[in-house]
mmCIF file of C-alpha atoms in Angstrom:
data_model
loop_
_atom_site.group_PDB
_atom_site.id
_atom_site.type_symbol
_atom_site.label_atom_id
_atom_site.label_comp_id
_atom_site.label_asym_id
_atom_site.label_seq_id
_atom_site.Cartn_x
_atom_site.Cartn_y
_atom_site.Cartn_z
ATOM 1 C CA UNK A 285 31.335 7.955 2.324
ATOM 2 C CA UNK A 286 28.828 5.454 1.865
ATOM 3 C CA UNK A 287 25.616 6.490 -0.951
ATOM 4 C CA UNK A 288 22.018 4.435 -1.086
ATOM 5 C CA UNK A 289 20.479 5.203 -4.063
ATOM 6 C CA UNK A 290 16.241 4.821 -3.507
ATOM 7 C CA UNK A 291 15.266 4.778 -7.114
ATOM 8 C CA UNK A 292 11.019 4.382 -7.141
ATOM 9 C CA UNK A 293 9.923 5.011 -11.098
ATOM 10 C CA UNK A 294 8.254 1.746 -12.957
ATOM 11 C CA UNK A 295 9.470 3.463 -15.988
ATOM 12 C CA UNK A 296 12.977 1.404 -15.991
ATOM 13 C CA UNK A 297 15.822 2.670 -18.083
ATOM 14 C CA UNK A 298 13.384 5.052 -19.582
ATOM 15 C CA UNK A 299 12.463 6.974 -16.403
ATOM 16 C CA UNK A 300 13.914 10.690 -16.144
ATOM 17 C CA UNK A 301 14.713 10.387 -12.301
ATOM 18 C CA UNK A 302 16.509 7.427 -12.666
ATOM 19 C CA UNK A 303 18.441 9.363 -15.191
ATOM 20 C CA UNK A 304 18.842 12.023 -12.615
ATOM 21 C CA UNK A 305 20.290 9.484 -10.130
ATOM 22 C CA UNK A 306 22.214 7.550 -13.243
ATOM 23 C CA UNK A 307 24.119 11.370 -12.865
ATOM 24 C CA UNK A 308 24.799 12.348 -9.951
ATOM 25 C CA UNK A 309 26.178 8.687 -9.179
ATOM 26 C CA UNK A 310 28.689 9.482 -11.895
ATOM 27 C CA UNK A 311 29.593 12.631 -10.610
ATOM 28 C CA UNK A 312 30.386 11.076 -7.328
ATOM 29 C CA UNK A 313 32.311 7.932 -8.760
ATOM 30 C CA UNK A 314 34.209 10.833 -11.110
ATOM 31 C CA UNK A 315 35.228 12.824 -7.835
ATOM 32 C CA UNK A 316 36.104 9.066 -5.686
ATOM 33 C CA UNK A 317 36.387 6.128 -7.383
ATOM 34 C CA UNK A 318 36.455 3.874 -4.751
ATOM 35 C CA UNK A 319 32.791 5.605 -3.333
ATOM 36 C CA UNK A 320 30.517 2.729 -2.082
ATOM 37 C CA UNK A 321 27.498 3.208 -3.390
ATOM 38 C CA UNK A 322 24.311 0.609 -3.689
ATOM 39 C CA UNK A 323 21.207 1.196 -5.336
ATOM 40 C CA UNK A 324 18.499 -0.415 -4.421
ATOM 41 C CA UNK A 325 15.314 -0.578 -6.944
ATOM 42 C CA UNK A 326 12.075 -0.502 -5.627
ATOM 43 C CA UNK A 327 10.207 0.344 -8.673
ATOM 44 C CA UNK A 328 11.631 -2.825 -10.080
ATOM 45 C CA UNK A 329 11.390 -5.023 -6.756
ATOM 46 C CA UNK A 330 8.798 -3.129 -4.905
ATOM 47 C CA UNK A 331 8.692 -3.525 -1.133
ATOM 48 C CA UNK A 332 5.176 -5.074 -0.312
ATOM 49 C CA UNK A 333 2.295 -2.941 0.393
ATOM 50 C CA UNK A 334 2.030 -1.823 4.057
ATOM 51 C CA UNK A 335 -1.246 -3.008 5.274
ATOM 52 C CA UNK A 336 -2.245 -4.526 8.053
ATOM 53 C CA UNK A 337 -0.754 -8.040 8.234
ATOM 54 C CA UNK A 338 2.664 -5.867 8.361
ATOM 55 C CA UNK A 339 1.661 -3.199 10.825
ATOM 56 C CA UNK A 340 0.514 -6.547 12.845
ATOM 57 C CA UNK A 341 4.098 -8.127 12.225
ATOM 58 C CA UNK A 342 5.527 -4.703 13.390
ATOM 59 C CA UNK A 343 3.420 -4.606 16.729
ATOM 60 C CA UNK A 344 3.828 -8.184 17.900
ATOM 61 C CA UNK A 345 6.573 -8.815 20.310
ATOM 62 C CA UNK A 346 9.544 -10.774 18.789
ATOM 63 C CA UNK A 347 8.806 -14.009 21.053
ATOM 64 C CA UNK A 348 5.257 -14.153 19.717
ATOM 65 C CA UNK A 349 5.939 -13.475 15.874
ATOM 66 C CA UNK A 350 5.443 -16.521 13.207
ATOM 67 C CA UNK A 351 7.462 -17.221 10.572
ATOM 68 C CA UNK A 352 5.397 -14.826 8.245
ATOM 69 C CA UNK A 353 5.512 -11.555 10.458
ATOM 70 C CA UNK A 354 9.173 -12.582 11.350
ATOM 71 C CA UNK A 355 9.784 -12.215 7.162
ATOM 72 C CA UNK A 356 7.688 -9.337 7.066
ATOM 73 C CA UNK A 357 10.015 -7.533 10.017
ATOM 74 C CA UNK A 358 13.284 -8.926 8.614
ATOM 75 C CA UNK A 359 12.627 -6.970 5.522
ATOM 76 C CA UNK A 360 11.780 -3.791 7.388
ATOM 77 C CA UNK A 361 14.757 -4.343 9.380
ATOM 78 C CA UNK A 362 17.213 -4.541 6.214
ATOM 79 C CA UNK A 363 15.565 -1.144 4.558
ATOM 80 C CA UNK A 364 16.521 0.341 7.672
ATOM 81 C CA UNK A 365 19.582 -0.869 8.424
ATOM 82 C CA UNK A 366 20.675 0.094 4.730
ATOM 83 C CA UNK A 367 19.563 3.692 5.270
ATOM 84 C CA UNK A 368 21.431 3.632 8.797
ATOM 85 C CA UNK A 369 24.200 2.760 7.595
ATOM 86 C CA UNK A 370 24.783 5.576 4.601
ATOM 87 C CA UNK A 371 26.043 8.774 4.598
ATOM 88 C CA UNK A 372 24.427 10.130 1.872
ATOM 89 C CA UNK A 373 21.196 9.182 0.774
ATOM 90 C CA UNK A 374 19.872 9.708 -2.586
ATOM 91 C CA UNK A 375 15.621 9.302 -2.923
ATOM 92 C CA UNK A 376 14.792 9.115 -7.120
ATOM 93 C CA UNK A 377 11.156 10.056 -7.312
ATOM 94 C CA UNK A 378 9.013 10.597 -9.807
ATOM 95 C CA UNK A 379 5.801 12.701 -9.536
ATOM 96 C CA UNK A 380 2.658 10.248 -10.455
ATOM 97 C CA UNK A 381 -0.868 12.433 -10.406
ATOM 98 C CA UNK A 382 0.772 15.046 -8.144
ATOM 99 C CA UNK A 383 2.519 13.122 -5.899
ATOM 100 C CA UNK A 384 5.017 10.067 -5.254
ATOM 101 C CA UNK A 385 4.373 6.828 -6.342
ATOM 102 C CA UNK A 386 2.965 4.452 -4.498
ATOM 103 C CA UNK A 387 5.779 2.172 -3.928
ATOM 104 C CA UNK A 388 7.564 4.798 -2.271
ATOM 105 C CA UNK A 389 5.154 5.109 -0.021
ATOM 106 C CA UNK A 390 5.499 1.794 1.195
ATOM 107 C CA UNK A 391 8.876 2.355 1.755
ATOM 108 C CA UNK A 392 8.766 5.187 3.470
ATOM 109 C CA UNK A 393 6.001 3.282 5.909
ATOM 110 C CA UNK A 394 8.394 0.704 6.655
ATOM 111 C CA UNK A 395 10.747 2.620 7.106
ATOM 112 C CA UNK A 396 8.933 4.894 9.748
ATOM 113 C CA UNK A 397 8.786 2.560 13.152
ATOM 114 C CA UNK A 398 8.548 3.869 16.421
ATOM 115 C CA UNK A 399 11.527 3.331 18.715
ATOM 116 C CA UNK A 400 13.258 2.427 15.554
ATOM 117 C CA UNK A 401 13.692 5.642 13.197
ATOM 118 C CA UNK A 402 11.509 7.983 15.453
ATOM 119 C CA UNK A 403 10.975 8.254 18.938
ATOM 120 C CA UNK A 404 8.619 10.735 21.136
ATOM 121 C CA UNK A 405 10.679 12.325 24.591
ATOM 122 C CA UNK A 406 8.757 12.541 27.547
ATOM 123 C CA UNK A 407 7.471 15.640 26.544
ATOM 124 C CA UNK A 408 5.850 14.177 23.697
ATOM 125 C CA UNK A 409 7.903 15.633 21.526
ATOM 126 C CA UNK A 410 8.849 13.656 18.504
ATOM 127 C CA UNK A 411 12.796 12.716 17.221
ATOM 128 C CA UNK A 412 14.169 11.399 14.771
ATOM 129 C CA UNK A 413 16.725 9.117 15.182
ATOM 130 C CA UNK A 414 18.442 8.949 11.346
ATOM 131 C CA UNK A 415 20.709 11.614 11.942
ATOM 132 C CA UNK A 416 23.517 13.557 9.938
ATOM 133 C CA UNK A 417 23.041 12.244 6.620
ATOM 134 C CA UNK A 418 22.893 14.494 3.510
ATOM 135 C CA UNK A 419 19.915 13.716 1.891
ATOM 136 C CA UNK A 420 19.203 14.696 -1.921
ATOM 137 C CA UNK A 421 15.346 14.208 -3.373
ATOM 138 C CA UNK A 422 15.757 13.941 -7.273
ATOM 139 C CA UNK A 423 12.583 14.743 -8.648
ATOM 140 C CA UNK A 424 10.793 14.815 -12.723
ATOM 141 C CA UNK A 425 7.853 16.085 -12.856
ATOM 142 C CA UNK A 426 5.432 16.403 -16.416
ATOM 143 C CA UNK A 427 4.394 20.074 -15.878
ATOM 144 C CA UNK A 428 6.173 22.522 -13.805
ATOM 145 C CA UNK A 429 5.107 23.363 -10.171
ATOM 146 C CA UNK A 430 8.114 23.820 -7.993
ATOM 147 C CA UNK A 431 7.830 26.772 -5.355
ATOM 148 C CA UNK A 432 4.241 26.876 -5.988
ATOM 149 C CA UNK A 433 1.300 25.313 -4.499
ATOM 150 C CA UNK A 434 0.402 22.493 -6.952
ATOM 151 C CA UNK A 435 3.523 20.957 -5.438
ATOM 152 C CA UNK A 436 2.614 18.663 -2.971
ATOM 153 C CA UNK A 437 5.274 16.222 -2.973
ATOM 154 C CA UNK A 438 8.050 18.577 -1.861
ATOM 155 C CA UNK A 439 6.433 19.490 1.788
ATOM 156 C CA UNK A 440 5.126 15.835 2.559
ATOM 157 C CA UNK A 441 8.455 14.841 1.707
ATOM 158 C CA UNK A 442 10.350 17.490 3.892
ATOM 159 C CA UNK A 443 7.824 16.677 6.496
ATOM 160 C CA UNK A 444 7.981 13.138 6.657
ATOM 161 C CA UNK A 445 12.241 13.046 6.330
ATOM 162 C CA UNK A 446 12.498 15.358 8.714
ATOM 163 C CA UNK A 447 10.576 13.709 11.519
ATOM 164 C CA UNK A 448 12.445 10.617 11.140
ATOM 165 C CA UNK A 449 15.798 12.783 11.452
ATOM 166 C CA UNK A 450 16.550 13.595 7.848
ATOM 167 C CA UNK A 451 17.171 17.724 7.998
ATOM 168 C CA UNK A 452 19.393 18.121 5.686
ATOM 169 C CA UNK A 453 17.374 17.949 2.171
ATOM 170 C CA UNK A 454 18.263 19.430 -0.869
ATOM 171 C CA UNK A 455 15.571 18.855 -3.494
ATOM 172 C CA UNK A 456 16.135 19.080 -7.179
ATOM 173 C CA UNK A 457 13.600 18.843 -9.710
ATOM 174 C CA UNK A 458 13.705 18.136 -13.777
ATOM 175 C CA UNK A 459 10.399 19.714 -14.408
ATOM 176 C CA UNK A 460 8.752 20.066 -17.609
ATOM 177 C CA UNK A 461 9.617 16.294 -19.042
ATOM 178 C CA UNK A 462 6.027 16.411 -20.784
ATOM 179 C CA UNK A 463 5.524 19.959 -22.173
ATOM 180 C CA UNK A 464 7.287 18.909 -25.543
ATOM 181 C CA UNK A 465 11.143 17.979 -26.509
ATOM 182 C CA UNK A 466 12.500 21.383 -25.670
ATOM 183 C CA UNK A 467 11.191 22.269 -22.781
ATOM 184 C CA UNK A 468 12.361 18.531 -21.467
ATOM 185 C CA UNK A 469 15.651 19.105 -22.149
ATOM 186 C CA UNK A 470 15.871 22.487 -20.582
ATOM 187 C CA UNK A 471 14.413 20.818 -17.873
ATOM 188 C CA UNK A 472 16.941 17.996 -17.572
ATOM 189 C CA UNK A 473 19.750 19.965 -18.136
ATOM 190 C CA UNK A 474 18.948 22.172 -15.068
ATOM 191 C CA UNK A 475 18.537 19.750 -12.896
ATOM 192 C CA UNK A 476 21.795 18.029 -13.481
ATOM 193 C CA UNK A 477 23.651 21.553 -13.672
ATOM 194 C CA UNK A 478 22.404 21.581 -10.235
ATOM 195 C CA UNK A 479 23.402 18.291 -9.220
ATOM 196 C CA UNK A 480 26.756 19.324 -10.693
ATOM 197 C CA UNK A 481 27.033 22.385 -8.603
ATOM 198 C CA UNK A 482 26.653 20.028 -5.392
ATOM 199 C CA UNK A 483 28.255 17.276 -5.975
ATOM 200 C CA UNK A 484 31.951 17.934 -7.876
ATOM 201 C CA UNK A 485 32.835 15.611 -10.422
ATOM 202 C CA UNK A 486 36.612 14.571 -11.537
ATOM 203 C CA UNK A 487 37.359 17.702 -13.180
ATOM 204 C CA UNK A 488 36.441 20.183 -10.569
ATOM 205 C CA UNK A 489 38.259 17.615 -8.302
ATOM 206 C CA UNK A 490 41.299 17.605 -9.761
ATOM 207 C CA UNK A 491 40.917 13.918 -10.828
ATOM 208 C CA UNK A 492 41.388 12.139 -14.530
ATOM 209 C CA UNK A 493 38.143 12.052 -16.178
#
């Protein structure tokens, strides 16, 4: 089984969903130690800002690109072609004034391309076309919201996955990370008891540690 790791924070080593991700990547190199997994880092390398030179690049038929939309599409093509290609896909994101960071965003725009991960029938009725992957969302949050309203990253999220195919979404959340040492370690330690619950590690597979 293949894994892409989306990590998004600009926090670096020091960023709690990265340390999320840091987890449950060891829990599946514990369980198979020959899992292929790549991690790509966008809050180090951000993907460039989707405006309208790229949605330009997008629209313009192949034969008419230049070299600079031709860039701009090659990129889009690799993100997707990355996320085609996995089995299990692993989205790192941090919760920046209520919602994801920005640099996810962009992802997520390039990655959304009619035809490409979406399609409408001739209903009208949308698709998605990035089917049967497992999909985990490993969020960290300052305060605590999940399950309530002032969580507005979780349904644009589910929303936006799911129309481009992604159904099967398991969100888990370290919440609490700045509401004092305690309460940030309770919160940590949930989440990755969850993550361990999902994803079985060496012992619980009957492998070496």
């Amino acid at each position: 089984m293949k894994t892409l790791v989306i990590l998004s924070s600009i926090l670096g080593e020091r960023s709690n969903s990265k340390q999320l991700a840091d987890h449950l990547i060891a829990r599946i190199k514990a369980s198979n130690p020959a899992a292929i997994v790549k991690v790509r880092d966008i809050g180090a390398q951000p993907v460039p800002y989707f405006d309208g030179n790229t949605a330009g690049a997008l629209f313009t038929p192949a034969e008419a690109r230049s070299v600079d939309q031709q860039r701009i599409v090659e990129l889009s093509d690799s993100l997707v072609a990355e996320l085609m290609e996995a089995d299990r896909i692993v989205f790192a994101v941090p919760v920046y004034n209520f919602n994801l960071p920005a640099q996810f965003k962009s992802y997520l725009d390039h990655l959304a391309r009619a035809g490409v991960t979406f399609r409408y029938t001739p209903e009208g009725v949308p698709e998605g076309l990035v089917k049967g992957k497992q999909v985990f969302v490993l969020t960290a949050r300052g305060g605590k919201a999940e399950g309530t309203p002032s969580d507005t990253l979780t349904p644009y999220l589910r929303q936006m996955l799911g129309f481009m195919g992604m159904t099967d979404v398991t969100f888990i959340a370290a919440e609490g990370m700045a509401m004092g040492e305690v309460a940030a370690l309770e919160g940590m330690a949930l989440a990755k008891q969850r993550i361990d619950a999902l994803v079985p590690g060496a012992v619980e597979a009957g492998l070496a540690a």
